[in-house]
Amino acid sequence: MTSTASNVSESGVYTILGAGGIIAKELTSVLLENGKQVRLVSRKAQAVDGAGVMAADITDPLQTRRAISGSSVVFLVVGLTYNHKVWQEAWPKIIQNVIHACSEGGIPLIFFDNVYMYGLVDGKMTEDTPFNPRSKKGEVRALIAGKIMDRVKEGRLTATIARAADFYGPGADTTGILNMMVIDKLAKGQTANWLGNDHVTHSYTYTPDAGKALYMLASDPSAYNQVWHLPTKNPAPNGKEYVEMVAAALHTKPKYMKLGSFMIKLAGFFNTTIAELHEMMYQTTHPYIFDSTKFEKHFNFTPTSYEDGIAEIVKKIKA
């Protein structure tokens, strides 16, 4: 198999497609801390001290090629609107354009992925868990992950798929479910919400750990052309324990309300984003155990504990 991982150099350009989201922000910080030249690409590029910016629509092949040109490594961390119709329309175009541009330029690709393609898993989710999507969004994720690894197997692309569990962290206030439904609400003196069963364990990936891990994967040629689960602490608490942990950090009462499938479906009539959560409820009614042993052993990495992660978020809220 042809490998182009050696294209990653100390003086190369590290391009982030999908700049602006929390994962891109964490990754940008790590890259800049390590003295890397960073190019941030999004539809509406916003300036970040120390990094270059470029506006591009990567559903367009020419704009994608221009955005990637001259890169030593490309990180694809795009977060599309949480709508399965948008995903079905845009993701195949994005993946095709990025794969083609990276293949054409011999540029390694790091794709930030989720676990939707696994479906309902009995036990731990590992890198070897077979695809068994039970949602429209899961079907899309299975399709695009398959396209990447098929091109890798053909020897035409050097790529890494880096999967995370649901994530939480400082600044993840618009995309982190734990942030939005528990931490932010309790911090405002409101009653927290918990989706589904509050007595089953649920893994969460800490966003600063994810940013560090993406950089580590890009910097290790031996890690290419594989799937990796990003470092995530195990064992994870259940919903009741998360609420109690957050409340203790905020010195408040652990008040929360459970939101079941019926309530989500009902609320979905008035809010399309909430409606999109309904097909993913299986993730909240059964144990959700994300295993990152492979990464932890290879990189000798200890994931941040939930207590420490929540403490950092609370510190930022109070700052």
Short mmCIF file of C-alpha atoms in Angstrom, two decimals:
data_model
loop_
_atom_site.label_atom_id
_atom_site.label_comp_id
_atom_site.label_asym_id
_atom_site.label_seq_id
_atom_site.Cartn_x
_atom_site.Cartn_y
_atom_site.Cartn_z
CA MET A 1 0.00 0.00 0.00
CA THR A 2 1.32 3.42 -0.94
CA SER A 3 1.80 5.73 2.03
CA THR A 4 2.13 9.50 1.94
CA ALA A 5 2.28 10.04 5.69
CA SER A 6 5.82 11.33 5.29
CA ASN A 7 4.30 14.48 3.75
CA VAL A 8 3.69 15.73 7.29
CA SER A 9 6.65 17.98 7.99
CA GLU A 10 7.65 20.41 10.68
CA SER A 11 7.21 23.34 8.30
CA GLY A 12 4.03 22.12 6.58
CA VAL A 13 0.57 23.64 6.53
CA TYR A 14 -2.00 21.94 8.74
CA THR A 15 -5.40 22.58 7.16
CA ILE A 16 -8.61 22.28 9.19
CA LEU A 17 -11.78 21.90 7.14
CA GLY A 18 -14.75 22.93 9.25
CA ALA A 19 -13.13 25.61 11.38
CA GLY A 20 -15.26 27.30 14.01
CA GLY A 21 -16.58 24.28 15.91
CA ILE A 22 -15.29 23.29 19.33
CA ILE A 23 -13.17 20.38 18.04
CA ALA A 24 -11.54 22.65 15.45
CA LYS A 25 -10.86 25.24 18.16
CA GLU A 26 -9.21 22.69 20.46
CA LEU A 27 -7.14 21.30 17.59
CA THR A 28 -6.11 24.78 16.48
CA SER A 29 -4.86 25.59 19.98
CA VAL A 30 -2.76 22.42 20.09
CA LEU A 31 -1.29 23.04 16.64
CA LEU A 32 -0.38 26.64 17.44
CA GLU A 33 1.12 25.63 20.79
CA ASN A 34 3.36 23.24 18.86
CA GLY A 35 4.47 25.96 16.44
CA LYS A 36 2.55 24.68 13.42
CA GLN A 37 1.35 26.70 10.46
CA VAL A 38 -2.45 26.48 10.51
CA ARG A 39 -5.01 27.15 7.78
CA LEU A 40 -8.64 27.41 8.93
CA VAL A 41 -11.27 26.73 6.29
CA SER A 42 -15.01 27.33 6.59
CA ARG A 43 -17.84 28.97 4.65
CA LYS A 44 -17.53 32.10 6.76
CA ALA A 45 -13.91 32.20 7.81
CA GLN A 46 -13.21 34.02 11.07
CA ALA A 47 -9.78 35.33 12.02
CA VAL A 48 -7.86 33.51 14.76
CA ASP A 49 -4.60 34.93 16.12
CA GLY A 50 -1.66 33.02 14.68
CA ALA A 51 -3.62 31.13 12.02
CA GLY A 52 -4.44 31.76 8.39
CA VAL A 53 -8.08 31.68 7.28
CA MET A 54 -9.79 30.83 4.01
CA ALA A 55 -13.47 30.95 3.06
CA ALA A 56 -14.58 27.94 1.03
CA ASP A 57 -17.60 25.75 0.40
CA ILE A 58 -16.26 22.20 0.37
CA THR A 59 -19.38 20.82 -1.28
CA ASP A 60 -17.80 22.44 -4.36
CA PRO A 61 -14.90 20.45 -5.87
CA LEU A 62 -12.89 23.45 -7.10
CA GLN A 63 -13.16 25.32 -3.81
CA THR A 64 -12.18 22.14 -1.95
CA ARG A 65 -9.08 21.67 -4.10
CA ARG A 66 -8.09 25.29 -3.54
CA ALA A 67 -8.61 25.00 0.22
CA ILE A 68 -6.45 21.87 0.46
CA SER A 69 -3.72 22.90 -1.97
CA GLY A 70 -0.24 23.01 -0.43
CA SER A 71 -1.28 21.22 2.78
CA SER A 72 0.90 18.69 4.55
CA VAL A 73 -2.08 17.21 6.37
CA VAL A 74 -5.83 17.84 6.25
CA PHE A 75 -8.21 17.50 9.20
CA LEU A 76 -11.88 17.12 8.27
CA VAL A 77 -13.89 18.18 11.33
CA VAL A 78 -16.98 19.59 9.64
CA GLY A 79 -20.15 19.77 11.72
CA LEU A 80 -23.20 20.04 9.49
CA THR A 81 -26.66 21.14 10.60
CA TYR A 82 -28.16 18.32 12.67
CA ASN A 83 -30.62 17.22 9.99
CA HIS A 84 -30.53 13.88 8.18
CA LYS A 85 -31.69 15.42 4.90
CA VAL A 86 -28.81 17.93 4.98
CA TRP A 87 -26.40 15.07 5.79
CA GLN A 88 -27.73 12.92 2.93
CA GLU A 89 -27.30 15.80 0.50
CA ALA A 90 -24.00 17.32 1.61
CA TRP A 91 -21.82 14.59 3.14
CA PRO A 92 -21.36 12.46 -0.03
CA LYS A 93 -20.24 15.58 -1.92
CA ILE A 94 -17.87 16.67 0.84
CA ILE A 95 -16.25 13.26 1.20
CA GLN A 96 -15.87 12.80 -2.53
CA ASN A 97 -14.28 16.24 -2.94
CA VAL A 98 -11.93 15.88 0.02
CA ILE A 99 -10.87 12.33 -0.88
CA HIS A 100 -10.19 13.35 -4.47
CA ALA A 101 -8.21 16.46 -3.52
CA CYS A 102 -6.14 14.62 -0.91
CA SER A 103 -5.50 11.67 -3.22
CA GLU A 104 -4.53 13.98 -6.05
CA GLY A 105 -2.10 15.93 -3.86
CA GLY A 106 -0.76 12.95 -1.89
CA ILE A 107 -1.95 14.63 1.31
CA PRO A 108 -2.83 12.60 4.45
CA LEU A 109 -6.38 13.00 5.74
CA ILE A 110 -7.56 12.82 9.36
CA PHE A 111 -11.35 12.45 9.52
CA PHE A 112 -13.11 13.27 12.80
CA ASP A 113 -16.01 10.82 13.04
CA ASN A 114 -18.72 9.73 15.46
CA VAL A 115 -20.24 6.35 16.39
CA TYR A 116 -23.61 6.54 14.66
CA MET A 117 -22.69 3.80 12.15
CA TYR A 118 -22.35 1.22 14.95
CA GLY A 119 -26.01 1.39 15.89
CA LEU A 120 -27.05 -0.25 19.16
CA VAL A 121 -24.05 -2.13 20.58
CA ASP A 122 -24.27 -4.81 23.26
CA GLY A 123 -21.13 -4.07 25.27
CA LYS A 124 -18.16 -1.88 24.42
CA MET A 125 -17.77 0.00 21.15
CA THR A 126 -14.29 -0.66 19.75
CA GLU A 127 -12.57 0.05 16.45
CA ASP A 128 -13.61 -3.44 15.30
CA THR A 129 -17.31 -3.02 16.06
CA PRO A 130 -19.24 -3.83 12.85
CA PHE A 131 -21.48 -1.25 11.21
CA ASN A 132 -25.14 -1.77 12.02
CA PRO A 133 -26.78 1.67 11.72
CA ARG A 134 -30.33 2.05 12.96
CA SER A 135 -30.79 5.70 11.99
CA LYS A 136 -30.71 7.73 8.79
CA LYS A 137 -27.76 9.73 10.11
CA GLY A 138 -25.99 6.49 10.99
CA GLU A 139 -26.44 5.25 7.42
CA VAL A 140 -24.77 8.41 6.13
CA ARG A 141 -21.81 8.02 8.53
CA ALA A 142 -21.38 4.38 7.49
CA LEU A 143 -21.36 5.40 3.83
CA ILE A 144 -18.72 8.10 4.16
CA ALA A 145 -16.46 6.07 6.46
CA GLY A 146 -16.66 3.23 3.96
CA LYS A 147 -15.66 5.53 1.10
CA ILE A 148 -12.55 6.66 2.97
CA MET A 149 -11.36 3.20 3.92
CA ASP A 150 -12.11 1.78 0.46
CA ARG A 151 -9.79 4.38 -1.05
CA VAL A 152 -7.17 3.56 1.60
CA LYS A 153 -7.39 -0.16 0.76
CA GLU A 154 -6.90 0.70 -2.89
CA GLY A 155 -3.64 2.41 -1.95
CA ARG A 156 -4.80 5.74 -3.35
CA LEU A 157 -5.22 7.60 -0.07
CA THR A 158 -3.45 7.91 3.26
CA ALA A 159 -6.11 8.51 5.89
CA THR A 160 -7.05 8.03 9.50
CA ILE A 161 -10.56 7.86 10.92
CA ALA A 162 -10.67 9.25 14.46
CA ARG A 163 -13.93 8.53 16.25
CA ALA A 164 -15.21 10.19 19.40
CA ALA A 165 -18.12 9.49 21.68
CA ASP A 166 -20.61 12.27 22.41
CA PHE A 167 -18.38 15.07 23.64
CA TYR A 168 -18.27 17.70 26.37
CA GLY A 169 -15.78 20.35 27.37
CA PRO A 170 -15.10 24.05 27.97
CA GLY A 171 -16.87 26.02 25.26
CA ALA A 172 -18.95 23.09 23.95
CA ASP A 173 -22.12 24.99 24.79
CA THR A 174 -23.85 24.66 21.43
CA THR A 175 -22.96 21.08 20.45
CA GLY A 176 -22.19 19.20 23.67
CA ILE A 177 -25.35 17.57 25.03
CA LEU A 178 -23.90 17.30 28.53
CA ASN A 179 -22.95 20.98 28.42
CA MET A 180 -26.29 22.16 27.09
CA MET A 181 -28.70 19.99 29.04
CA VAL A 182 -26.95 19.58 32.38
CA ILE A 183 -23.98 21.86 33.06
CA ASP A 184 -25.30 25.10 31.57
CA LYS A 185 -28.78 24.65 33.06
CA LEU A 186 -27.56 23.92 36.58
CA ALA A 187 -25.11 26.82 36.30
CA LYS A 188 -28.08 29.11 35.62
CA GLY A 189 -30.04 27.74 38.58
CA GLN A 190 -32.40 25.84 36.28
CA THR A 191 -33.50 22.21 36.33
CA ALA A 192 -31.22 20.00 34.23
CA ASN A 193 -32.50 17.58 31.59
CA TRP A 194 -31.35 14.03 30.97
CA LEU A 195 -32.20 12.18 27.78
CA GLY A 196 -33.47 8.63 28.21
CA ASN A 197 -32.45 6.29 31.01
CA ASP A 198 -30.54 8.01 33.82
CA HIS A 199 -29.31 4.68 35.25
CA VAL A 200 -27.22 3.46 32.30
CA THR A 201 -23.60 4.46 31.74
CA HIS A 202 -22.81 6.95 28.98
CA SER A 203 -19.29 7.78 27.75
CA TYR A 204 -18.33 11.35 26.89
CA THR A 205 -15.12 12.42 25.15
CA TYR A 206 -13.46 15.51 26.64
CA THR A 207 -12.87 18.03 23.84
CA PRO A 208 -9.34 19.14 24.88
CA ASP A 209 -8.33 15.44 24.87
CA ALA A 210 -9.81 15.10 21.38
CA GLY A 211 -7.81 18.07 20.10
CA LYS A 212 -4.55 16.69 21.50
CA ALA A 213 -5.30 13.22 20.15
CA LEU A 214 -6.00 14.44 16.60
CA TYR A 215 -2.61 16.16 16.55
CA MET A 216 -0.91 13.04 17.91
CA LEU A 217 -2.50 10.88 15.21
CA ALA A 218 -1.37 13.28 12.50
CA SER A 219 2.18 13.28 13.88
CA ASP A 220 2.61 9.48 13.96
CA PRO A 221 3.10 7.84 10.53
CA SER A 222 2.48 4.41 12.07
CA ALA A 223 -1.05 5.49 13.02
CA TYR A 224 -2.21 6.14 9.46
CA ASN A 225 -4.65 4.02 7.46
CA GLN A 226 -6.48 2.84 10.59
CA VAL A 227 -9.52 3.62 12.69
CA TRP A 228 -8.87 5.03 16.17
CA HIS A 229 -11.18 5.77 19.07
CA LEU A 230 -10.12 9.04 20.67
CA PRO A 231 -9.19 8.90 24.37
CA THR A 232 -12.29 8.70 26.56
CA LYS A 233 -12.41 7.89 30.26
CA ASN A 234 -13.80 4.54 31.38
CA PRO A 235 -15.81 3.58 33.31
CA ALA A 236 -18.25 6.42 32.69
CA PRO A 237 -20.97 7.59 35.10
CA ASN A 238 -24.68 7.21 34.49
CA GLY A 239 -27.05 10.14 34.10
CA LYS A 240 -27.89 10.50 37.77
CA GLU A 241 -24.20 10.44 38.67
CA TYR A 242 -23.35 13.08 36.05
CA VAL A 243 -25.99 15.43 37.41
CA GLU A 244 -24.77 14.90 40.97
CA MET A 245 -21.16 15.46 39.92
CA VAL A 246 -22.00 18.71 38.10
CA ALA A 247 -24.18 19.94 40.96
CA ALA A 248 -21.40 19.28 43.46
CA ALA A 249 -18.92 21.26 41.33
CA LEU A 250 -21.39 24.15 41.13
CA HIS A 251 -22.38 23.90 44.81
CA THR A 252 -26.02 23.58 43.89
CA LYS A 253 -28.78 20.98 44.15
CA PRO A 254 -28.85 18.11 41.60
CA LYS A 255 -32.27 18.95 40.16
CA TYR A 256 -33.08 17.24 36.88
CA MET A 257 -35.91 15.94 34.75
CA LYS A 258 -35.79 12.89 32.50
CA LEU A 259 -36.83 13.32 28.86
CA GLY A 260 -38.17 10.14 27.32
CA SER A 261 -38.87 9.15 23.72
CA PHE A 262 -42.49 10.39 23.80
CA MET A 263 -41.51 13.84 25.09
CA ILE A 264 -38.74 14.17 22.48
CA LYS A 265 -41.12 13.17 19.71
CA LEU A 266 -43.71 15.65 20.93
CA ALA A 267 -41.19 18.49 21.23
CA GLY A 268 -39.92 17.60 17.77
CA PHE A 269 -43.14 18.90 16.23
CA PHE A 270 -42.04 22.39 17.28
CA ASN A 271 -38.26 22.09 16.91
CA THR A 272 -36.56 20.28 14.02
CA THR A 273 -33.27 19.80 15.87
CA ILE A 274 -35.08 18.08 18.74
CA ALA A 275 -36.98 15.99 16.20
CA GLU A 276 -33.66 14.72 14.86
CA LEU A 277 -32.77 13.42 18.34
CA HIS A 278 -35.64 10.95 18.30
CA GLU A 279 -34.00 8.42 15.98
CA MET A 280 -30.89 8.50 18.19
CA MET A 281 -32.73 7.75 21.45
CA TYR A 282 -31.39 4.19 21.48
CA GLN A 283 -28.05 5.73 22.52
CA THR A 284 -29.64 7.06 25.70
CA THR A 285 -31.82 4.11 26.70
CA HIS A 286 -29.03 1.50 26.67
CA PRO A 287 -25.45 1.49 27.99
CA TYR A 288 -23.21 3.61 25.74
CA ILE A 289 -19.68 2.39 26.37
CA PHE A 290 -16.93 3.84 24.20
CA ASP A 291 -13.60 2.01 24.45
CA SER A 292 -10.36 3.83 23.58
CA THR A 293 -7.88 1.24 24.89
CA LYS A 294 -6.09 1.05 21.53
CA PHE A 295 -5.23 4.77 21.56
CA GLU A 296 -4.37 4.86 25.26
CA LYS A 297 -1.89 2.01 24.94
CA HIS A 298 -0.30 3.16 21.67
CA PHE A 299 0.24 6.75 22.81
CA ASN A 300 0.52 6.11 26.57
CA PHE A 301 -2.34 8.57 27.05
CA THR A 302 -4.54 8.85 30.14
CA PRO A 303 -7.94 10.44 29.35
CA THR A 304 -9.12 13.29 31.55
CA SER A 305 -11.40 12.15 34.38
CA TYR A 306 -15.00 13.32 34.34
CA GLU A 307 -14.46 15.09 37.67
CA ASP A 308 -11.53 17.08 36.28
CA GLY A 309 -13.28 17.80 32.99
CA ILE A 310 -16.40 19.12 34.69
CA ALA A 311 -14.25 21.18 37.08
CA GLU A 312 -12.56 22.89 34.10
CA ILE A 313 -15.91 23.70 32.51
CA VAL A 314 -17.24 25.14 35.77
CA LYS A 315 -14.05 27.18 36.16
CA LYS A 316 -14.61 28.71 32.72
CA ILE A 317 -18.27 29.44 33.45
CA LYS A 318 -17.34 31.26 36.66
CA ALA A 319 -14.41 33.14 35.13
#
